Coordinates of C-alpha atoms in Angstrom, one line a residue:
M169 CA 5.3 -28.3 86.4
R170 CA 5.4 -29.8 82.5
S171 CA 4.2 -33.0 81.6
T172 CA 5.5 -37.0 82.1
F173 CA 4.8 -37.0 78.1
F174 CA 5.7 -33.9 77.4
G175 CA 8.5 -35.1 75.4
L176 CA 6.0 -36.9 72.9
E177 CA 4.0 -34.1 72.4
I178 CA 7.3 -32.6 70.4
A179 CA 8.5 -35.5 68.6
R180 CA 5.0 -36.0 67.3
S181 CA 5.2 -32.4 66.0
A182 CA 8.5 -33.3 64.6
I183 CA 7.7 -36.5 62.7
Q184 CA 4.1 -34.5 61.0
A185 CA 6.5 -31.4 59.9
Q186 CA 9.3 -33.5 59.1
Q187 CA 6.5 -35.8 56.6
R188 CA 5.0 -33.0 55.7
A189 CA 7.8 -31.5 54.3
L190 CA 8.5 -34.7 52.9
D191 CA 5.2 -34.6 50.8
V192 CA 6.0 -31.3 49.5
T193 CA 9.2 -32.4 48.5
G194 CA 7.4 -35.2 47.0
H195 CA 5.3 -32.7 44.7
N196 CA 7.8 -30.8 43.9
I197 CA 9.7 -33.9 42.2
A198 CA 5.9 -35.1 41.1
N199 CA 5.6 -31.8 38.9
A200 CA 9.2 -30.9 38.0
N201 CA 8.2 -30.8 34.0
S202 CA 4.7 -29.2 34.5
P203 CA 4.8 -26.2 32.3
G204 CA 4.1 -23.0 34.8
Y205 CA 4.8 -25.2 38.6
T206 CA 5.9 -22.9 40.5
R207 CA 8.7 -24.8 43.5
Q208 CA 7.7 -25.0 47.0
E209 CA 8.8 -25.3 50.3
A210 CA 7.6 -26.0 53.7
V211 CA 8.2 -23.1 55.9
L212 CA 9.1 -25.0 59.4
G213 CA 9.2 -22.6 62.7
A214 CA 9.6 -23.2 66.4
K215 CA 6.2 -23.4 68.0
A216 CA 5.2 -21.6 70.9
P217 CA 7.2 -22.1 74.3
Y218 CA 6.5 -23.4 77.7
T219 CA 5.7 -21.8 80.0
V220 CA 4.3 -18.0 78.9
P221 CA 4.4 -15.3 81.4
G222 CA 2.4 -15.1 84.1
M223 CA 1.5 -15.1 87.7
N224 CA 1.3 -18.7 88.3
R225 CA 4.3 -19.7 86.0
P226 CA 6.1 -22.3 87.3
T227 CA 9.4 -21.5 89.0
S228 CA 11.7 -23.4 87.1
P229 CA 14.3 -21.3 84.9
G230 CA 13.8 -20.3 81.5
Q231 CA 11.6 -21.1 78.5
V232 CA 11.2 -25.3 76.6
G233 CA 10.4 -25.4 73.4
T234 CA 7.3 -27.4 72.4
G235 CA 8.2 -28.1 69.0
V236 CA 7.9 -27.8 65.4
A237 CA 5.1 -27.1 63.1
V238 CA 4.6 -25.9 59.4
E239 CA 4.1 -22.0 59.6
E240 CA 2.9 -21.9 55.8
I241 CA 3.5 -24.0 52.4
R242 CA 5.3 -21.1 50.0
R243 CA 5.7 -20.4 46.2
L244 CA 9.1 -19.5 45.0
R245 CA 7.6 -16.4 43.2
D246 CA 9.1 -13.4 42.7
G247 CA 6.0 -10.7 41.4
F248 CA 8.6 -8.8 39.7
I249 CA 10.3 -10.8 37.1
D250 CA 6.4 -12.3 36.3
A251 CA 5.7 -8.7 35.6
Q252 CA 8.3 -7.9 33.6
I253 CA 8.1 -11.2 31.6
R254 CA 4.7 -9.9 30.5
T255 CA 6.0 -6.9 29.6
E256 CA 8.0 -7.8 27.5
N257 CA 5.7 -10.5 26.0
K258 CA 3.2 -8.3 24.5
N259 CA 6.0 -7.1 22.6
L260 CA 7.4 -9.9 21.4
G261 CA 4.4 -10.9 20.1
Y262 CA 3.5 -7.3 18.4
W263 CA 7.0 -8.4 16.8
E264 CA 6.8 -11.6 16.0
A265 CA 2.8 -11.5 14.2
K266 CA 4.4 -8.4 12.2
R267 CA 7.6 -10.1 11.2
D268 CA 5.2 -13.0 10.1
A269 CA 3.0 -11.2 7.8
L270 CA 5.7 -8.8 6.3
Q271 CA 7.8 -12.3 5.7
K272 CA 4.5 -13.8 3.5
I273 CA 4.5 -10.3 1.9
E274 CA 7.9 -10.6 0.8
V275 CA 7.3 -14.0 -1.1
I276 CA 3.5 -12.7 -2.2
L277 CA 6.6 -9.7 -4.1
N278 CA 8.6 -12.7 -5.2
E279 CA 11.3 -9.7 -5.8
P280 CA 13.6 -10.6 -8.0
S281 CA 12.0 -13.3 -9.9
D282 CA 11.2 -14.2 -14.0
A283 CA 7.4 -13.9 -12.8
S284 CA 7.9 -10.6 -10.6
L285 CA 5.6 -8.0 -11.9
R286 CA 9.3 -5.9 -12.6
N287 CA 10.3 -8.6 -14.8
V288 CA 7.1 -8.4 -16.4
L289 CA 6.5 -5.0 -16.9
D290 CA 10.3 -4.7 -18.2
Q291 CA 9.2 -7.4 -20.8
F292 CA 6.1 -5.2 -21.3
W293 CA 7.7 -2.3 -22.5
Q294 CA 10.4 -4.2 -25.0
A295 CA 7.6 -5.6 -26.5
W296 CA 6.1 -2.3 -27.4
Q297 CA 10.3 -1.5 -28.3
E298 CA 10.3 -4.5 -30.7
L299 CA 7.0 -3.0 -32.1
S300 CA 8.3 0.3 -33.2
K301 CA 10.6 -1.5 -35.3
N302 CA 8.3 -3.7 -36.8
P303 CA 5.0 -2.6 -36.4
E304 CA 3.1 -4.3 -38.9
S305 CA 4.4 -8.3 -37.9
L306 CA 1.5 -9.9 -36.6
A307 CA 4.0 -12.2 -35.0
V308 CA 5.2 -9.3 -32.7
R309 CA 1.9 -7.5 -32.4
S310 CA 0.7 -11.2 -30.4
V311 CA 3.6 -10.5 -28.1
V312 CA 2.3 -6.6 -27.4
R313 CA -0.9 -8.3 -26.5
Q314 CA 0.4 -11.1 -24.4
R315 CA 2.4 -9.0 -22.5
G316 CA -0.3 -7.3 -21.5
I317 CA -2.8 -9.9 -20.4
A318 CA 0.4 -11.2 -19.0
V319 CA 0.5 -7.2 -17.0
A320 CA -2.9 -7.4 -16.3
E321 CA -2.9 -10.8 -14.4
T322 CA 0.1 -10.2 -12.7
F323 CA -1.8 -7.0 -11.1
N324 CA -5.1 -9.1 -10.5
H325 CA -3.0 -12.1 -9.1
L326 CA -0.6 -9.6 -6.0
D327 CA -4.0 -8.3 -5.3
Q328 CA -6.0 -11.5 -5.0
L329 CA -2.8 -12.6 -2.9
Y330 CA -3.2 -9.1 -0.6
R331 CA -7.0 -10.3 -0.2
E332 CA -6.3 -13.2 0.7
L333 CA -3.3 -12.5 3.4
Q334 CA -5.8 -10.3 4.5
S335 CA -8.5 -13.0 5.4
D336 CA -6.0 -15.0 6.7
L337 CA -5.1 -12.4 9.1
N338 CA -8.5 -11.6 10.0
D339 CA -9.3 -15.0 9.9
N340 CA -6.0 -14.9 12.8
I341 CA -7.6 -12.3 14.7
K342 CA -10.9 -14.2 15.2
V343 CA -8.8 -17.0 17.5
K344 CA -6.9 -14.4 19.0
V345 CA -10.5 -12.8 20.1
Q346 CA -11.7 -15.9 21.2
D347 CA -8.3 -17.0 23.2
I348 CA -9.0 -14.1 25.1
N349 CA -11.9 -14.9 26.4
S350 CA -11.5 -18.6 26.7
I351 CA -8.2 -17.1 28.8
A352 CA -10.1 -14.9 30.8
Q353 CA -13.1 -16.8 31.9
Q354 CA -10.4 -19.9 32.6
I355 CA -9.1 -16.5 35.1
A356 CA -12.3 -15.7 36.4
E357 CA -12.9 -19.3 37.3
I358 CA -9.6 -19.8 38.9
N359 CA -10.2 -16.6 40.8
L360 CA -13.8 -18.0 42.5
Q361 CA -12.0 -20.9 43.4
I362 CA -8.9 -19.4 44.9
L363 CA -11.4 -16.7 47.0
P364 CA -12.2 -19.5 50.0
I365 CA -9.0 -21.2 50.2
E366 CA -7.2 -18.1 50.7
A367 CA -10.1 -16.7 52.6
Q368 CA -8.8 -19.0 55.4
G369 CA -5.6 -18.4 55.6
D370 CA -4.1 -21.0 53.2
R371 CA -2.5 -20.5 50.0
A372 CA -3.5 -22.2 46.6
N373 CA -0.2 -22.3 45.4
D374 CA -1.5 -24.9 42.1
L375 CA -4.1 -22.8 41.0
R376 CA -2.0 -19.5 41.4
D377 CA 0.2 -21.6 38.9
K378 CA -2.6 -22.6 36.4
R379 CA -3.3 -18.1 36.5
D380 CA 0.2 -16.9 36.2
L381 CA 0.7 -19.1 33.2
L382 CA -2.8 -18.1 31.8
L383 CA -1.8 -14.4 32.8
D384 CA 1.4 -15.4 30.5
K385 CA -0.4 -16.5 27.4
L386 CA -2.8 -13.7 27.5
A387 CA -0.5 -11.0 28.1
K388 CA 1.6 -12.2 24.8
I389 CA -1.8 -11.9 23.0
A390 CA -2.7 -8.0 23.7
D391 CA -1.3 -5.4 26.5
I392 CA -2.9 -6.1 29.2
R393 CA -2.7 -4.6 33.3
I394 CA -2.8 -7.2 36.4
S395 CA -3.8 -6.2 40.1
E396 CA -4.1 -8.3 43.0
N397 CA -6.6 -8.2 45.7
K398 CA -6.4 -9.1 49.6
L399 CA -8.3 -12.3 48.7
G400 CA -5.7 -13.3 46.3
Q401 CA -8.1 -12.5 42.9
V402 CA -6.3 -10.6 40.4
N403 CA -8.5 -7.8 38.0
V404 CA -7.2 -7.8 34.7
S405 CA -8.0 -4.5 32.3
I406 CA -7.2 -4.4 28.2
G407 CA -6.9 -1.1 27.3
G408 CA -8.0 0.7 30.0
R409 CA -11.3 -1.8 30.6
E410 CA -11.3 -4.4 33.0
I411 CA -12.2 -8.0 31.4
V412 CA -11.6 -10.1 34.6
T413 CA -12.9 -8.3 37.5
G414 CA -13.0 -11.0 40.3
S415 CA -14.9 -14.1 38.6
Q416 CA -16.9 -11.7 36.6
V417 CA -15.9 -11.5 32.5
S418 CA -16.5 -9.1 30.2
L419 CA -16.1 -10.9 26.9
L420 CA -14.6 -9.1 23.5
Q421 CA -16.4 -9.6 19.8
A422 CA -15.0 -10.3 16.5
V423 CA -17.8 -7.9 14.6
A424 CA -17.9 -7.9 10.4
N425 CA -17.9 -4.2 9.3
P426 CA -19.3 -4.0 5.7
A427 CA -17.3 -0.3 5.6
N428 CA -13.9 -2.4 5.9
N429 CA -14.7 -5.4 3.3
G430 CA -16.4 -6.9 6.0
F431 CA -13.1 -7.4 7.9
V432 CA -13.7 -8.2 11.3
D433 CA -13.8 -5.1 14.6
V434 CA -13.1 -5.8 17.9
V435 CA -15.4 -4.8 20.1
W436 CA -16.4 -4.8 23.8
A437 CA -19.6 -7.0 23.5
D438 CA -22.1 -5.6 25.9
D439 CA -21.7 -2.7 24.9
R440 CA -19.8 -2.8 20.9
Q441 CA -17.2 -0.1 22.4
P442 CA -14.1 -1.1 20.5
V443 CA -10.8 -2.5 22.0
R444 CA -8.1 -0.2 22.5
F445 CA -5.3 -2.7 21.6
S446 CA -1.9 -1.6 21.8
A447 CA 0.6 -4.3 21.9
G448 CA 0.3 -7.8 21.6
E449 CA 0.2 -10.5 18.9
I450 CA -3.5 -9.5 17.8
Q451 CA -1.9 -5.4 17.5
G452 CA 0.0 -6.7 15.2
L453 CA -2.3 -8.7 13.2
L454 CA -4.3 -5.7 13.0
E455 CA -1.9 -3.8 12.2
A456 CA -0.6 -5.8 9.4
R457 CA -4.3 -6.7 7.4
G458 CA -5.3 -3.0 8.4
Y459 CA -7.7 -1.0 11.3
S460 CA -10.1 1.4 10.9
D461 CA -8.3 4.6 12.0
P462 CA -11.3 6.8 14.5
S463 CA -10.2 9.7 13.6
T464 CA -10.3 9.6 10.3
G465 CA -12.9 6.1 8.9
E466 CA -9.6 5.3 7.0
F467 CA -8.8 2.0 6.5
K468 CA -4.9 1.6 7.5
G469 CA -2.1 -0.8 7.7
I470 CA 0.3 -2.4 5.9
I471 CA -1.8 -4.1 3.4
P472 CA -3.6 -2.0 2.6
E473 CA -1.2 0.3 2.3
L474 CA 0.5 -1.8 -0.4
R475 CA -3.4 -2.1 -2.1
K476 CA -3.2 1.3 -2.7
E477 CA 0.1 1.5 -3.7
L478 CA -0.5 -1.2 -6.4
D479 CA -3.7 0.6 -7.5
M480 CA -1.9 3.8 -8.1
M481 CA 0.4 1.8 -10.3
A482 CA -2.2 -0.1 -12.0
K483 CA -4.2 3.6 -12.7
T484 CA -1.1 5.4 -13.8
I485 CA 0.0 2.0 -16.3
V486 CA -3.6 2.0 -17.8
E487 CA -4.0 5.5 -18.0
E488 CA -1.3 6.8 -19.8
T489 CA -1.2 3.3 -22.2
N490 CA -4.4 4.5 -22.9
K491 CA -3.8 7.9 -23.6
L492 CA -1.0 7.1 -26.0
H493 CA -2.5 4.4 -27.3
R494 CA -6.4 6.6 -28.4
G495 CA -3.9 8.9 -30.2
G496 CA -2.2 6.6 -32.5
Y497 CA -3.4 4.7 -35.5
D498 CA -4.1 1.0 -36.1
L499 CA -3.2 -1.4 -39.2
T500 CA -6.6 -0.5 -40.2
G501 CA -6.2 3.4 -40.0
N502 CA -8.8 4.0 -36.7
Q503 CA -7.4 5.7 -34.1
N504 CA -9.1 5.5 -30.3
N505 CA -8.7 2.7 -28.9
N506 CA -7.7 1.8 -25.6
F507 CA -5.2 -0.6 -25.2
F508 CA -6.2 -1.8 -21.5
K509 CA -10.2 -1.5 -20.6
P510 CA -10.2 2.0 -19.6
Y511 CA -11.1 2.8 -15.7
V512 CA -14.2 5.1 -15.2
E513 CA -15.6 6.8 -12.3
G514 CA -18.4 4.9 -10.9
V515 CA -18.9 2.6 -14.1
Y516 CA -15.9 0.1 -14.2
P517 CA -14.1 -1.4 -12.0
P518 CA -17.8 -1.7 -10.2
S519 CA -18.0 -0.6 -6.5
G520 CA -15.9 -3.2 -4.8
I521 CA -13.1 -4.6 -7.2
S522 CA -9.9 -2.8 -6.8
L523 CA -8.3 -0.9 -10.0
A524 CA -5.5 -3.9 -10.1
Q525 CA -8.5 -6.5 -9.4
A526 CA -10.0 -5.0 -12.5
M527 CA -6.9 -4.5 -15.0
Q528 CA -7.5 -6.1 -18.1
V529 CA -6.8 -6.0 -21.6
D530 CA -9.7 -4.2 -24.1
D531 CA -11.8 -6.7 -25.6
A532 CA -10.9 -4.6 -29.0
I533 CA -7.4 -5.8 -28.3
L534 CA -8.2 -9.5 -27.7
G535 CA -10.4 -9.4 -30.1
S536 CA -8.3 -8.3 -33.4
L537 CA -4.3 -7.8 -33.6
N538 CA -4.9 -4.9 -36.2
A539 CA -6.7 -2.9 -33.6
I540 CA -3.1 -2.3 -31.7
A541 CA -1.4 1.3 -32.3
A542 CA 1.7 1.4 -33.5
G543 CA 1.7 4.1 -35.6
N544 CA 1.4 8.2 -34.9
T545 CA -0.1 8.3 -39.0
P546 CA -1.7 6.2 -40.8
E547 CA 1.5 5.2 -43.1
A548 CA 3.0 2.0 -43.4
G549 CA 5.7 1.3 -41.2
D550 CA 5.3 3.9 -38.5
G551 CA 6.3 2.3 -35.0
E552 CA 6.7 6.3 -33.4
N553 CA 3.9 5.7 -31.1
A554 CA 4.7 2.3 -30.2
L555 CA 8.2 3.8 -29.4
E556 CA 6.8 6.4 -27.2
I557 CA 4.5 3.8 -25.1
A558 CA 7.8 2.2 -24.7
Q559 CA 9.4 5.3 -23.4
L560 CA 6.7 5.3 -20.7
K561 CA 9.2 3.3 -18.8
H562 CA 11.7 6.1 -18.1
K563 CA 8.8 8.9 -17.9
Q564 CA 8.4 10.5 -14.3
L565 CA 4.4 9.6 -13.4
M566 CA 4.5 8.8 -9.9
D567 CA 4.1 10.6 -7.2
L568 CA 6.7 9.2 -4.8
T569 CA 5.6 11.4 -1.7
K570 CA 2.5 8.2 -1.8
G571 CA 4.7 5.7 -2.7
Q572 CA 7.6 6.2 -0.1
S573 CA 5.3 6.0 2.7
G574 CA 7.6 8.1 5.1
L575 CA 10.8 6.7 4.2
L576 CA 12.6 8.9 1.6
S577 CA 16.0 10.3 0.8
T578 CA 15.0 13.8 1.2
W579 CA 13.0 15.4 3.4
Q580 CA 11.5 19.2 3.0
T581 CA 9.4 21.4 5.3
E582 CA 5.9 22.7 3.3
K583 CA 6.3 26.2 4.3
P584 CA 9.3 29.0 5.0
Y585 CA 11.2 28.6 8.9
A586 CA 13.9 31.2 7.7
T587 CA 14.3 34.6 6.1
R588 CA 17.7 34.6 6.2
A589 CA 20.8 31.8 5.3
D590 CA 22.1 31.1 9.0
G591 CA 18.7 30.3 10.3
L592 CA 18.7 33.1 12.9
T593 CA 15.6 35.0 11.4
S594 CA 12.1 33.5 11.2
V595 CA 9.2 34.4 9.2
A596 CA 7.0 33.5 12.2
Y597 CA 8.8 35.1 15.2
S598 CA 7.4 38.3 15.6
G599 CA 9.5 40.1 17.6
T600 CA 10.8 37.1 19.5
T601 CA 14.0 34.7 19.6
N602 CA 13.0 31.4 21.1
I603 CA 11.6 28.8 18.6
L604 CA 8.6 27.9 20.6
G605 CA 7.4 31.0 21.3
G606 CA 8.0 32.3 17.7
L607 CA 7.2 28.8 15.7
F608 CA 4.7 26.9 17.6
N609 CA 2.2 27.5 20.8
L610 CA 3.3 25.7 23.1
A611 CA -0.2 24.7 24.1
D612 CA -0.5 22.9 20.5
F613 CA 1.9 20.3 22.4
Q614 CA 1.3 17.2 24.1
P615 CA 4.2 16.5 27.0
N616 CA 6.7 14.2 26.0
A617 CA 6.7 15.7 22.3
A618 CA 9.7 14.7 20.3
L619 CA 11.0 15.5 16.9
V620 CA 12.1 10.9 15.9
F621 CA 14.8 10.9 13.3
K622 CA 15.3 7.3 12.1
Q623 CA 18.0 6.0 9.0
G624 CA 18.0 2.0 8.8
D625 CA 18.9 0.6 12.5
K626 CA 20.1 3.9 13.8
S627 CA 17.9 7.2 15.3
F628 CA 18.0 9.8 17.6
T629 CA 15.1 12.1 19.4
I630 CA 14.7 16.0 19.8
S631 CA 12.6 16.6 22.5
I632 CA 10.2 19.6 22.6
T633 CA 8.6 19.5 25.6
D634 CA 8.8 17.4 28.8
G635 CA 6.7 14.5 30.4
A636 CA 4.3 17.9 32.3
G637 CA 4.5 19.3 29.0
A638 CA 7.2 22.2 29.4
D639 CA 9.7 23.6 26.9
A640 CA 12.7 21.7 26.8
L641 CA 13.9 23.3 23.7
T642 CA 15.4 26.2 25.6
P643 CA 16.9 24.2 28.3
A644 CA 18.6 22.2 25.7
G645 CA 20.1 25.4 24.1
I646 CA 17.9 25.5 21.0
V647 CA 16.7 28.8 20.9
T648 CA 16.6 29.6 16.9
V649 CA 16.1 27.3 13.5
N650 CA 20.0 27.4 13.4
D651 CA 20.0 25.8 16.8
L652 CA 17.8 23.3 15.8
L653 CA 19.7 22.4 12.8
A654 CA 22.9 22.5 15.2
K655 CA 21.1 20.0 17.1
I656 CA 19.8 17.6 14.8
N657 CA 23.5 17.4 12.5
S658 CA 25.6 16.8 16.0
E659 CA 23.2 14.0 17.0
A660 CA 23.4 12.7 13.3
L661 CA 27.0 12.0 13.8
A662 CA 27.2 11.2 17.0
Q663 CA 24.8 8.0 16.5
G664 CA 27.1 7.7 12.8
M665 CA 23.9 8.4 11.0
D666 CA 24.4 9.9 7.3
L667 CA 22.0 12.7 7.3
T668 CA 22.9 16.5 7.1
A669 CA 20.0 19.3 7.9
S670 CA 20.2 22.4 6.4
L671 CA 18.2 26.0 5.1
V672 CA 17.3 25.5 1.2
E673 CA 16.6 28.7 -0.8
K674 CA 12.5 28.0 -1.6
P675 CA 11.2 29.3 -4.5
P676 CA 14.6 30.2 -5.3
A677 CA 16.0 33.8 -5.0
S678 CA 12.8 34.3 -2.8
G679 CA 14.8 35.0 0.4
Q680 CA 12.4 32.3 1.9
Y681 CA 14.2 29.4 3.5
V682 CA 12.5 25.8 4.0
L683 CA 14.5 23.0 6.3
E684 CA 15.7 20.2 4.7
V685 CA 17.2 16.4 6.2
K686 CA 19.1 15.1 3.9
A687 CA 20.6 11.3 3.1
G688 CA 24.3 11.4 1.9
S689 CA 23.3 8.9 -0.6
K690 CA 20.2 7.3 -1.5
G691 CA 20.8 3.4 -1.2
L692 CA 18.0 1.8 0.8
D693 CA 19.8 1.8 4.1
K694 CA 20.5 5.5 3.9
Q695 CA 16.8 6.2 3.7
I696 CA 15.3 8.6 6.4
T697 CA 11.7 8.2 8.4
I698 CA 10.9 11.6 10.5
E699 CA 8.2 11.4 13.0
E700 CA 6.3 14.2 15.0
R701 CA 5.8 12.6 18.4
N702 CA 2.8 14.1 20.5
F703 CA 1.9 17.0 18.1
Q704 CA -1.3 17.9 17.9
G705 CA -3.2 21.2 16.7
A706 CA -1.0 23.6 14.8
A707 CA 2.4 21.9 16.1
T708 CA 3.8 20.7 12.8
F709 CA 6.6 21.4 10.7
G710 CA 5.0 20.1 7.9
W711 CA 7.7 17.7 6.6
A712 CA 7.1 16.9 2.7
N713 CA 9.4 14.8 0.1
A714 CA 11.2 16.9 -1.9
N715 CA 11.4 14.0 -4.2
V716 CA 8.2 14.2 -5.5
T717 CA 8.3 11.9 -8.4
G718 CA 9.6 9.3 -10.4
T719 CA 9.1 6.4 -12.9
V720 CA 6.4 3.3 -12.1
D721 CA 10.0 1.3 -11.3
D722 CA 10.6 4.4 -9.1
F723 CA 7.5 3.6 -7.2
Y724 CA 7.6 0.2 -7.3
R725 CA 11.1 -0.4 -5.9
S726 CA 10.2 2.3 -3.4
Q727 CA 7.7 0.0 -2.0
L728 CA 10.1 -3.0 -1.8
G729 CA 12.4 -1.1 -0.2
K730 CA 10.0 0.1 2.6
I731 CA 8.9 -3.7 2.5
G732 CA 12.7 -5.0 2.9
V733 CA 13.6 -1.9 5.9
D734 CA 10.1 -3.3 7.6
S735 CA 11.1 -6.8 7.7
Q736 CA 14.5 -6.4 8.6
E737 CA 13.5 -4.0 11.7
A738 CA 10.8 -6.6 12.6
S739 CA 13.2 -9.7 12.1
R740 CA 16.1 -7.6 14.3
M741 CA 13.4 -6.5 17.3
V742 CA 12.1 -10.2 17.3
E743 CA 15.7 -11.4 17.9
N744 CA 15.7 -9.1 20.5
Q745 CA 12.9 -9.5 22.5
Q746 CA 13.1 -13.5 22.4
L747 CA 17.0 -12.8 23.4
L748 CA 15.6 -10.5 26.4
V749 CA 12.4 -12.6 27.2
D750 CA 14.5 -15.6 27.6
Q751 CA 17.1 -14.1 30.0
L752 CA 14.2 -13.0 32.3
E753 CA 12.5 -16.4 31.8
N754 CA 16.3 -18.2 32.9
R755 CA 16.0 -15.9 35.8
R756 CA 12.3 -17.1 36.8
Q757 CA 13.5 -20.6 36.1
S758 CA 16.6 -20.3 38.1
L759 CA 13.8 -19.4 41.5
V760 CA 11.2 -21.4 40.1
G761 CA 12.2 -23.9 38.8
V762 CA 12.6 -27.4 40.2
S763 CA 16.2 -29.0 40.5
I764 CA 15.9 -32.9 41.1
D765 CA 19.4 -32.7 42.9
E766 CA 18.2 -30.1 44.8
E767 CA 15.0 -32.0 45.6
M768 CA 17.1 -35.5 46.6
T769 CA 19.0 -33.5 49.0
N770 CA 16.2 -32.2 50.5
L771 CA 14.3 -35.5 50.7
I772 CA 17.1 -37.1 52.5
R773 CA 17.8 -34.1 54.9
F774 CA 14.0 -34.2 56.1
Q775 CA 13.9 -38.2 55.7
H776 CA 17.3 -37.6 58.4
G777 CA 15.0 -35.6 60.4
Y778 CA 11.8 -38.3 60.4
N779 CA 14.1 -40.8 61.7
A780 CA 15.9 -38.1 64.5
A781 CA 11.9 -37.9 66.0
A782 CA 10.7 -41.6 65.7
R783 CA 14.0 -42.3 67.8
L784 CA 12.9 -39.8 69.7
V785 CA 9.6 -41.2 70.6
T786 CA 11.4 -44.6 70.8
V787 CA 13.3 -43.3 74.1
I788 CA 11.0 -41.3 75.4
D789 CA 8.6 -44.7 75.4
E790 CA 11.7 -46.2 77.1
M791 CA 12.1 -43.9 79.9
L792 CA 8.1 -44.3 80.8
D793 CA 8.9 -47.5 80.5
K794 CA 11.2 -47.3 83.2
I795 CA 9.1 -45.1 85.6
I796 CA 5.8 -47.2 85.0
N797 CA 7.2 -51.2 84.6
G798 CA 10.5 -50.6 86.6
M799 CA 10.0 -48.4 89.5
G800 CA 9.3 -49.5 92.7
V801 CA 9.7 -52.6 91.5
T802 CA 11.8 -55.0 94.0
R803 CA 13.2 -58.7 93.3

């Protein structure tokens, strides 16, 4: 038989459960605007009924409920959405870092403007043109000298701005390393606090919120992998190596590398091994500032390439101008004068100084206007040498292969791939008709090897091997070189790309044919990039620039075009990634975000439940009062 006071226990459990639910609702309302807070709910469940089966159970029919209990306080969080947001955040951080760097580079280049390098060079060549008409005029000679000084100072200034930007990016990388270490230490501390709480079976909801917020921040800085153990602690890894393991932290360190102008390399603090980043803000910063290629030791990246190309321009202008100037005659009838201070390997410029940084007008020219060699003879009125120097503007002096950095209007393979114009017979086939059997060794390709063709914002991919490293060409119907050309052309047509693949006899009348991929026009939006993805060993088509040389202006315009296209791509990728992250964040907030209207509804609901439970206590009290004080009482 149940206790007379049985109903009081049910009412007590109801009051406590509704009160706890009100507490959780109040906690949600209080943190409605707290960053990273996840909405919580009190999960109510019926307690074990009375009675349980047994030999001594009462004979009364059925089971009677014993009240309600709060089974858990649950976070309304979706781990899958969190993982998606972190994946997209790393890409967002990467493209934001590249976009910001490229936009700063565009400001440095300042094209088009009166102070731009192109305009300064045009004025320099024009001054020589004027000197050819008035070779003995000191006023015109003064203009030539000043234009030369302006050219040198512009090269000096551009190189200085690049170096300053590199230094700023380097400082930013050091800050990001500190941020990574700080966040990792905070995650480890929270792991330590979570352990005793969840080991007892509770859920450390608020601590988990703080940790998830930190993980979101860390995911934007670097590409991280996260795993959680059964005790609620997370392990975090970067580049395949754990930075957080439970409550332990492996710190990163930014170490200056003397071989790379003192710029820092990011390494693991305990063993100085390099950290392998693949995405995130820090990877974007490294690619913009420059990084040391582990396979070659060469310093690569956006700014190092720009400085290298600036040096190539400076060297060409200095050497070609000096070569002509030394052969000319100045006003005193002397020869062998340099207009610019000559570059001498190992002597000038000194070690650590770039060619563009060291460019300057020769001391003899600075000392006397008479030293400018305008004529090819010592005769008065001869301005032929000045005219030849002015015509350097139109001479094919630059190697556009290096200037274009992979962005070209025409690509050709360096070696022949066919002996017939139809592409059905290959030099390397050795009796077989399969490209992979005759042209390449399948073992030289990694899994997912592919040729990627890009033009503007459009692209397509031709797979060479599949994910297991097996032949992917033959199943796609690509057996001969002719099949490959047909596939390139059909994919380009399907993607709306203006390019054509064909075989071109090279050298002429040799019977040997190279593969050529050519844009329909030479506009910047028509430039082509061909990427050999996951190729290794001898597996390479050997794509090379078919437009070998160009003027200094062509070279510089190709550089500007590459920066412009890269900047547009980075901006577009940031917009796309931001849209994707915002959509995912909206999905997450629909689940984890606190709605004041919903919480007010819950507040009223649990308040009514509390009031009803209190009324139940009053009813039971009246019943007990009747039994205790009213039964057996006679008037």
